């Protein structure tokens, strides 16, 4: 079986690649950073296919390279250059963040899911969203809105695939120590929990200490209240 990982040259994608390599999986890795990708692939004995997930043709070509894929990790994502309020974010930043974070997932689903369904075998799709796709935080530019779209895509996909052998898991971590954030939990912990969730058939993976904040903010919206800034509940 082959596992495909987008955004595999660093962060969560790299951690997923390392964890799956340790499980003995064959890997097909892609990233827009071809130099870093080549180094990772060489170290893990993986196949490297540099690609921009925002390009539908590139994702279709990637799927053609992995006919045996039964695990597809749609992980690639970017933060964006501007982290201000919506009206402060330049148009080009909105376009690029949505092209990678949202269209990248759509392109991956379009390229791989029909092939997974045609195979008629158990398969998994892991979609990396974010806690910022479940709760709204002040600032963050286009990243949060894009990740909210990703959580909707993942939920829609899971519903559409409910009666098939293909299962979807949505990864919604809080801060992770990656290229996007200097602070946070190690990517290896996030990857391990994501694989555990897939093994157990869980849909959403997000830190327990944030569950209450997500529910409270949703309740505020339903009640018509002005939303407050969410925060974790720590032991």
PDB file of C-alpha atoms in Angstrom:
ATOM      1  CA  UNK A   1       0.000   0.000   0.000  1.00  0.00           C
ATOM      2  CA  UNK A   2       1.179   3.506  -0.787  1.00  0.00           C
ATOM      3  CA  UNK A   3       0.568   6.562   1.384  1.00  0.00           C
ATOM      4  CA  UNK A   4       0.508   9.972  -0.288  1.00  0.00           C
ATOM      5  CA  UNK A   5       1.336  13.094   1.742  1.00  0.00           C
ATOM      6  CA  UNK A   6       1.123  16.686   0.542  1.00  0.00           C
ATOM      7  CA  UNK A   7       3.168  19.370   2.248  1.00  0.00           C
ATOM      8  CA  UNK A   8       5.609  16.632   3.226  1.00  0.00           C
ATOM      9  CA  UNK A   9       8.849  18.624   3.335  1.00  0.00           C
ATOM     10  CA  UNK A  10       8.288  19.952   6.856  1.00  0.00           C
ATOM     11  CA  UNK A  11       6.001  20.306   9.854  1.00  0.00           C
ATOM     12  CA  UNK A  12       3.075  17.929  10.244  1.00  0.00           C
ATOM     13  CA  UNK A  13       3.568  16.512   6.755  1.00  0.00           C
ATOM     14  CA  UNK A  14       7.131  15.513   7.531  1.00  0.00           C
ATOM     15  CA  UNK A  15       6.067  14.045  10.882  1.00  0.00           C
ATOM     16  CA  UNK A  16       3.361  11.988   9.141  1.00  0.00           C
ATOM     17  CA  UNK A  17       5.927  10.768   6.629  1.00  0.00           C
ATOM     18  CA  UNK A  18       8.311   9.708   9.387  1.00  0.00           C
ATOM     19  CA  UNK A  19       5.565   7.955  11.358  1.00  0.00           C
ATOM     20  CA  UNK A  20       4.260   6.105   8.312  1.00  0.00           C
ATOM     21  CA  UNK A  21       7.784   5.169   7.281  1.00  0.00           C
ATOM     22  CA  UNK A  22       8.239   3.631  10.726  1.00  0.00           C
ATOM     23  CA  UNK A  23       5.120   1.572  10.035  1.00  0.00           C
ATOM     24  CA  UNK A  24       6.680   0.251   6.845  1.00  0.00           C
ATOM     25  CA  UNK A  25       4.454   2.162   4.418  1.00  0.00           C
ATOM     26  CA  UNK A  26       5.554   3.005   0.909  1.00  0.00           C
ATOM     27  CA  UNK A  27       5.515   6.785   0.571  1.00  0.00           C
ATOM     28  CA  UNK A  28       4.842   9.216  -2.232  1.00  0.00           C
ATOM     29  CA  UNK A  29       5.619  12.697  -0.990  1.00  0.00           C
ATOM     30  CA  UNK A  30       4.905  16.068  -2.526  1.00  0.00           C
ATOM     31  CA  UNK A  31       5.698  19.665  -1.646  1.00  0.00           C
ATOM     32  CA  UNK A  32       6.357  22.903  -3.474  1.00  0.00           C
ATOM     33  CA  UNK A  33       9.836  23.056  -1.874  1.00  0.00           C
ATOM     34  CA  UNK A  34      11.596  20.591  -4.156  1.00  0.00           C
ATOM     35  CA  UNK A  35      14.985  20.830  -2.425  1.00  0.00           C
ATOM     36  CA  UNK A  36      13.690  20.030   1.066  1.00  0.00           C
ATOM     37  CA  UNK A  37      11.374  17.400  -0.396  1.00  0.00           C
ATOM     38  CA  UNK A  38      14.252  15.611  -2.106  1.00  0.00           C
ATOM     39  CA  UNK A  39      16.184  15.484   1.168  1.00  0.00           C
ATOM     40  CA  UNK A  40      13.233  14.023   3.058  1.00  0.00           C
ATOM     41  CA  UNK A  41      12.490  11.468   0.350  1.00  0.00           C
ATOM     42  CA  UNK A  42      16.107  10.346   0.207  1.00  0.00           C
ATOM     43  CA  UNK A  43      16.227   9.861   3.977  1.00  0.00           C
ATOM     44  CA  UNK A  44      12.956   7.899   4.075  1.00  0.00           C
ATOM     45  CA  UNK A  45      13.381   5.952   0.851  1.00  0.00           C
ATOM     46  CA  UNK A  46      10.274   7.631  -0.540  1.00  0.00           C
ATOM     47  CA  UNK A  47       9.245   8.857  -3.972  1.00  0.00           C
ATOM     48  CA  UNK A  48       9.344  12.638  -4.318  1.00  0.00           C
ATOM     49  CA  UNK A  49       7.041  14.457  -6.726  1.00  0.00           C
ATOM     50  CA  UNK A  50       7.331  18.258  -6.398  1.00  0.00           C
ATOM     51  CA  UNK A  51       3.945  19.869  -6.995  1.00  0.00           C
ATOM     52  CA  UNK A  52       1.777  22.839  -6.129  1.00  0.00           C
ATOM     53  CA  UNK A  53      -1.474  21.522  -4.633  1.00  0.00           C
ATOM     54  CA  UNK A  54      -3.241  24.622  -5.964  1.00  0.00           C
ATOM     55  CA  UNK A  55      -2.733  23.248  -9.503  1.00  0.00           C
ATOM     56  CA  UNK A  56      -5.492  20.727 -10.380  1.00  0.00           C
ATOM     57  CA  UNK A  57      -3.384  19.228 -13.156  1.00  0.00           C
ATOM     58  CA  UNK A  58      -0.459  18.655 -10.818  1.00  0.00           C
ATOM     59  CA  UNK A  59      -2.687  16.834  -8.350  1.00  0.00           C
ATOM     60  CA  UNK A  60      -4.213  14.701 -11.097  1.00  0.00           C
ATOM     61  CA  UNK A  61      -0.703  13.772 -12.239  1.00  0.00           C
ATOM     62  CA  UNK A  62       0.231  12.939  -8.654  1.00  0.00           C
ATOM     63  CA  UNK A  63      -2.725  10.560  -8.371  1.00  0.00           C
ATOM     64  CA  UNK A  64      -1.635   8.839 -11.581  1.00  0.00           C
ATOM     65  CA  UNK A  65       1.746   8.171  -9.962  1.00  0.00           C
ATOM     66  CA  UNK A  66       0.100   6.406  -7.003  1.00  0.00           C
ATOM     67  CA  UNK A  67      -2.455   3.865  -8.268  1.00  0.00           C
ATOM     68  CA  UNK A  68      -1.904   1.736  -5.148  1.00  0.00           C
ATOM     69  CA  UNK A  69      -2.545   4.587  -2.725  1.00  0.00           C
ATOM     70  CA  UNK A  70      -4.947   3.698   0.069  1.00  0.00           C
ATOM     71  CA  UNK A  71      -4.020   6.548   2.404  1.00  0.00           C
ATOM     72  CA  UNK A  72      -4.053  10.134   1.174  1.00  0.00           C
ATOM     73  CA  UNK A  73      -2.955  12.890   3.559  1.00  0.00           C
ATOM     74  CA  UNK A  74      -4.090  16.268   2.251  1.00  0.00           C
ATOM     75  CA  UNK A  75      -1.886  18.250   4.557  1.00  0.00           C
ATOM     76  CA  UNK A  76      -0.351  21.168   2.629  1.00  0.00           C
ATOM     77  CA  UNK A  77      -1.179  24.591   3.996  1.00  0.00           C
ATOM     78  CA  UNK A  78       0.187  28.116   4.373  1.00  0.00           C
ATOM     79  CA  UNK A  79      -0.381  30.907   6.876  1.00  0.00           C
ATOM     80  CA  UNK A  80      -0.280  33.896   4.546  1.00  0.00           C
ATOM     81  CA  UNK A  81       1.720  37.120   4.722  1.00  0.00           C
ATOM     82  CA  UNK A  82      -0.866  39.370   6.387  1.00  0.00           C
ATOM     83  CA  UNK A  83      -2.378  38.454   9.765  1.00  0.00           C
ATOM     84  CA  UNK A  84      -4.646  41.444  10.230  1.00  0.00           C
ATOM     85  CA  UNK A  85      -8.393  41.963  10.101  1.00  0.00           C
ATOM     86  CA  UNK A  86     -10.200  40.868   6.917  1.00  0.00           C
ATOM     87  CA  UNK A  87     -10.140  44.331   5.343  1.00  0.00           C
ATOM     88  CA  UNK A  88      -6.409  44.666   6.005  1.00  0.00           C
ATOM     89  CA  UNK A  89      -5.435  41.523   4.083  1.00  0.00           C
ATOM     90  CA  UNK A  90      -4.339  42.181   0.479  1.00  0.00           C
ATOM     91  CA  UNK A  91      -6.353  40.518  -2.278  1.00  0.00           C
ATOM     92  CA  UNK A  92      -3.367  38.477  -3.420  1.00  0.00           C
ATOM     93  CA  UNK A  93      -2.978  37.039   0.082  1.00  0.00           C
ATOM     94  CA  UNK A  94      -6.634  35.950   0.170  1.00  0.00           C
ATOM     95  CA  UNK A  95      -6.210  34.357  -3.245  1.00  0.00           C
ATOM     96  CA  UNK A  96      -3.048  32.415  -2.436  1.00  0.00           C
ATOM     97  CA  UNK A  97      -4.140  31.207   1.021  1.00  0.00           C
ATOM     98  CA  UNK A  98      -7.448  29.954  -0.335  1.00  0.00           C
ATOM     99  CA  UNK A  99      -5.744  28.466  -3.402  1.00  0.00           C
ATOM    100  CA  UNK A 100      -3.431  26.342  -1.259  1.00  0.00           C
ATOM    101  CA  UNK A 101      -5.480  25.652   1.872  1.00  0.00           C
ATOM    102  CA  UNK A 102      -8.909  25.180   0.284  1.00  0.00           C
ATOM    103  CA  UNK A 103      -8.458  24.489  -3.416  1.00  0.00           C
ATOM    104  CA  UNK A 104      -5.514  22.250  -2.517  1.00  0.00           C
ATOM    105  CA  UNK A 105      -7.889  20.000  -0.571  1.00  0.00           C
ATOM    106  CA  UNK A 106     -10.518  20.140  -3.320  1.00  0.00           C
ATOM    107  CA  UNK A 107      -7.916  19.232  -5.939  1.00  0.00           C
ATOM    108  CA  UNK A 108      -6.713  16.337  -3.795  1.00  0.00           C
ATOM    109  CA  UNK A 109     -10.220  15.002  -3.278  1.00  0.00           C
ATOM    110  CA  UNK A 110     -11.015  15.298  -6.984  1.00  0.00           C
ATOM    111  CA  UNK A 111      -7.794  13.542  -7.965  1.00  0.00           C
ATOM    112  CA  UNK A 112      -7.821  10.689  -5.467  1.00  0.00           C
ATOM    113  CA  UNK A 113     -11.323   9.881  -4.203  1.00  0.00           C
ATOM    114  CA  UNK A 114     -12.696   8.503  -7.501  1.00  0.00           C
ATOM    115  CA  UNK A 115      -9.667   6.208  -7.692  1.00  0.00           C
ATOM    116  CA  UNK A 116     -10.117   5.085  -4.102  1.00  0.00           C
ATOM    117  CA  UNK A 117     -13.790   4.335  -4.735  1.00  0.00           C
ATOM    118  CA  UNK A 118     -12.995   2.453  -7.938  1.00  0.00           C
ATOM    119  CA  UNK A 119     -10.528   0.241  -6.049  1.00  0.00           C
ATOM    120  CA  UNK A 120     -13.341  -0.872  -3.746  1.00  0.00           C
ATOM    121  CA  UNK A 121     -10.936  -1.437  -0.856  1.00  0.00           C
ATOM    122  CA  UNK A 122     -10.703   0.130   2.610  1.00  0.00           C
ATOM    123  CA  UNK A 123      -8.965   3.491   2.289  1.00  0.00           C
ATOM    124  CA  UNK A 124      -8.358   6.588   4.369  1.00  0.00           C
ATOM    125  CA  UNK A 125      -8.227  10.312   3.642  1.00  0.00           C
ATOM    126  CA  UNK A 126      -6.619  12.526   6.283  1.00  0.00           C
ATOM    127  CA  UNK A 127      -7.344  16.240   5.887  1.00  0.00           C
ATOM    128  CA  UNK A 128      -5.298  18.721   7.898  1.00  0.00           C
ATOM    129  CA  UNK A 129      -7.545  21.576   8.992  1.00  0.00           C
ATOM    130  CA  UNK A 130      -6.883  23.505  12.217  1.00  0.00           C
ATOM    131  CA  UNK A 131      -8.407  24.536  15.505  1.00  0.00           C
ATOM    132  CA  UNK A 132      -8.754  27.859  13.644  1.00  0.00           C
ATOM    133  CA  UNK A 133     -11.279  26.074  11.440  1.00  0.00           C
ATOM    134  CA  UNK A 134     -13.471  25.157  14.415  1.00  0.00           C
ATOM    135  CA  UNK A 135     -13.240  28.396  16.406  1.00  0.00           C
ATOM    136  CA  UNK A 136     -12.695  31.986  15.319  1.00  0.00           C
ATOM    137  CA  UNK A 137      -9.769  33.969  16.728  1.00  0.00           C
ATOM    138  CA  UNK A 138      -9.039  37.682  16.292  1.00  0.00           C
ATOM    139  CA  UNK A 139      -6.428  38.350  13.633  1.00  0.00           C
ATOM    140  CA  UNK A 140      -4.882  35.596  11.564  1.00  0.00           C
ATOM    141  CA  UNK A 141      -5.706  37.086   8.181  1.00  0.00           C
ATOM    142  CA  UNK A 142      -7.083  34.669   5.602  1.00  0.00           C
ATOM    143  CA  UNK A 143      -5.874  31.558   7.446  1.00  0.00           C
ATOM    144  CA  UNK A 144      -8.850  31.051   9.781  1.00  0.00           C
ATOM    145  CA  UNK A 145     -11.544  31.600   7.139  1.00  0.00           C
ATOM    146  CA  UNK A 146      -9.708  29.214   4.813  1.00  0.00           C
ATOM    147  CA  UNK A 147      -9.473  26.550   7.502  1.00  0.00           C
ATOM    148  CA  UNK A 148     -13.192  26.936   8.242  1.00  0.00           C
ATOM    149  CA  UNK A 149     -13.779  26.101   4.591  1.00  0.00           C
ATOM    150  CA  UNK A 150     -11.521  23.068   4.998  1.00  0.00           C
ATOM    151  CA  UNK A 151     -13.525  21.771   7.968  1.00  0.00           C
ATOM    152  CA  UNK A 152     -16.695  22.129   5.873  1.00  0.00           C
ATOM    153  CA  UNK A 153     -15.053  20.258   2.992  1.00  0.00           C
ATOM    154  CA  UNK A 154     -13.884  17.463   5.271  1.00  0.00           C
ATOM    155  CA  UNK A 155     -17.323  17.148   6.875  1.00  0.00           C
ATOM    156  CA  UNK A 156     -19.032  17.131   3.478  1.00  0.00           C
ATOM    157  CA  UNK A 157     -16.614  14.493   2.192  1.00  0.00           C
ATOM    158  CA  UNK A 158     -17.139  12.293   5.246  1.00  0.00           C
ATOM    159  CA  UNK A 159     -20.914  12.428   4.774  1.00  0.00           C
ATOM    160  CA  UNK A 160     -20.674  11.698   1.058  1.00  0.00           C
ATOM    161  CA  UNK A 161     -18.389   8.707   1.684  1.00  0.00           C
ATOM    162  CA  UNK A 162     -20.296   7.302   4.663  1.00  0.00           C
ATOM    163  CA  UNK A 163     -21.577   4.239   2.777  1.00  0.00           C
ATOM    164  CA  UNK A 164     -18.270   3.462   1.073  1.00  0.00           C
ATOM    165  CA  UNK A 165     -14.988   1.816   2.171  1.00  0.00           C
ATOM    166  CA  UNK A 166     -13.319   5.255   2.201  1.00  0.00           C
ATOM    167  CA  UNK A 167     -13.135   7.004   5.556  1.00  0.00           C
ATOM    168  CA  UNK A 168     -12.193  10.604   6.320  1.00  0.00           C
ATOM    169  CA  UNK A 169     -10.348  11.926   9.361  1.00  0.00           C
ATOM    170  CA  UNK A 170     -10.021  15.668   9.988  1.00  0.00           C
ATOM    171  CA  UNK A 171      -7.006  16.925  11.907  1.00  0.00           C
ATOM    172  CA  UNK A 172      -7.604  20.169  13.846  1.00  0.00           C
ATOM    173  CA  UNK A 173      -4.568  20.871  16.028  1.00  0.00           C
ATOM    174  CA  UNK A 174      -3.933  24.011  18.025  1.00  0.00           C
ATOM    175  CA  UNK A 175      -0.465  25.567  17.852  1.00  0.00           C
ATOM    176  CA  UNK A 176       2.136  23.200  16.418  1.00  0.00           C
ATOM    177  CA  UNK A 177       5.859  23.969  16.270  1.00  0.00           C
ATOM    178  CA  UNK A 178       6.194  24.152  12.476  1.00  0.00           C
ATOM    179  CA  UNK A 179       7.121  26.708   9.861  1.00  0.00           C
ATOM    180  CA  UNK A 180       3.809  28.410  10.600  1.00  0.00           C
ATOM    181  CA  UNK A 181       4.397  28.807  14.352  1.00  0.00           C
ATOM    182  CA  UNK A 182       7.534  28.899  16.468  1.00  0.00           C
ATOM    183  CA  UNK A 183       5.481  27.738  19.463  1.00  0.00           C
ATOM    184  CA  UNK A 184       3.336  24.692  20.060  1.00  0.00           C
ATOM    185  CA  UNK A 185       3.430  20.941  20.471  1.00  0.00           C
ATOM    186  CA  UNK A 186       5.893  18.857  18.461  1.00  0.00           C
ATOM    187  CA  UNK A 187       4.595  17.792  15.026  1.00  0.00           C
ATOM    188  CA  UNK A 188       5.416  14.189  15.903  1.00  0.00           C
ATOM    189  CA  UNK A 189       2.756  14.227  18.636  1.00  0.00           C
ATOM    190  CA  UNK A 190       0.162  15.597  16.232  1.00  0.00           C
ATOM    191  CA  UNK A 191       1.037  12.983  13.612  1.00  0.00           C
ATOM    192  CA  UNK A 192       0.862  10.162  16.134  1.00  0.00           C
ATOM    193  CA  UNK A 193      -2.577  11.268  17.311  1.00  0.00           C
ATOM    194  CA  UNK A 194      -3.796  11.615  13.721  1.00  0.00           C
ATOM    195  CA  UNK A 195      -2.733   8.061  12.868  1.00  0.00           C
ATOM    196  CA  UNK A 196      -4.286   6.790  16.097  1.00  0.00           C
ATOM    197  CA  UNK A 197      -7.566   8.478  15.184  1.00  0.00           C
ATOM    198  CA  UNK A 198      -7.542   6.914  11.731  1.00  0.00           C
ATOM    199  CA  UNK A 199      -6.884   3.490  13.224  1.00  0.00           C
ATOM    200  CA  UNK A 200      -9.827   3.990  15.591  1.00  0.00           C
ATOM    201  CA  UNK A 201     -12.159   5.386  12.921  1.00  0.00           C
ATOM    202  CA  UNK A 202     -12.528   8.811  14.549  1.00  0.00           C
ATOM    203  CA  UNK A 203     -13.459  11.783  12.400  1.00  0.00           C
ATOM    204  CA  UNK A 204     -12.147  14.842  14.264  1.00  0.00           C
ATOM    205  CA  UNK A 205      -8.828  15.173  16.061  1.00  0.00           C
ATOM    206  CA  UNK A 206      -8.467  18.288  18.196  1.00  0.00           C
ATOM    207  CA  UNK A 207      -7.018  19.012  21.663  1.00  0.00           C
ATOM    208  CA  UNK A 208      -9.485  18.157  24.463  1.00  0.00           C
ATOM    209  CA  UNK A 209      -8.736  21.389  26.312  1.00  0.00           C
ATOM    210  CA  UNK A 210     -10.260  23.327  23.399  1.00  0.00           C
ATOM    211  CA  UNK A 211     -13.497  21.339  23.090  1.00  0.00           C
ATOM    212  CA  UNK A 212     -15.424  23.616  25.455  1.00  0.00           C
ATOM    213  CA  UNK A 213     -14.262  26.778  23.689  1.00  0.00           C
ATOM    214  CA  UNK A 214     -15.442  25.480  20.319  1.00  0.00           C
ATOM    215  CA  UNK A 215     -18.856  24.575  21.723  1.00  0.00           C
ATOM    216  CA  UNK A 216     -19.206  27.879  23.616  1.00  0.00           C
ATOM    217  CA  UNK A 217     -18.426  29.995  20.584  1.00  0.00           C
ATOM    218  CA  UNK A 218     -20.890  28.047  18.439  1.00  0.00           C
ATOM    219  CA  UNK A 219     -23.502  28.569  21.137  1.00  0.00           C
ATOM    220  CA  UNK A 220     -22.831  32.316  21.175  1.00  0.00           C
ATOM    221  CA  UNK A 221     -23.460  32.506  17.442  1.00  0.00           C
ATOM    222  CA  UNK A 222     -26.664  30.492  17.648  1.00  0.00           C
ATOM    223  CA  UNK A 223     -27.885  32.704  20.503  1.00  0.00           C
ATOM    224  CA  UNK A 224     -27.093  35.878  18.584  1.00  0.00           C
ATOM    225  CA  UNK A 225     -24.495  36.992  21.115  1.00  0.00           C
ATOM    226  CA  UNK A 226     -21.360  38.927  20.265  1.00  0.00           C
ATOM    227  CA  UNK A 227     -18.675  36.236  20.038  1.00  0.00           C
ATOM    228  CA  UNK A 228     -15.926  36.204  22.616  1.00  0.00           C
ATOM    229  CA  UNK A 229     -12.296  35.239  22.180  1.00  0.00           C
ATOM    230  CA  UNK A 230     -11.967  31.476  22.761  1.00  0.00           C
ATOM    231  CA  UNK A 231      -9.490  30.013  25.205  1.00  0.00           C
ATOM    232  CA  UNK A 232      -8.516  26.558  26.440  1.00  0.00           C
ATOM    233  CA  UNK A 233      -9.585  24.961  29.703  1.00  0.00           C
ATOM    234  CA  UNK A 234      -6.429  23.677  31.349  1.00  0.00           C
ATOM    235  CA  UNK A 235      -6.279  21.158  34.176  1.00  0.00           C
TER     236      UNK A 235
END
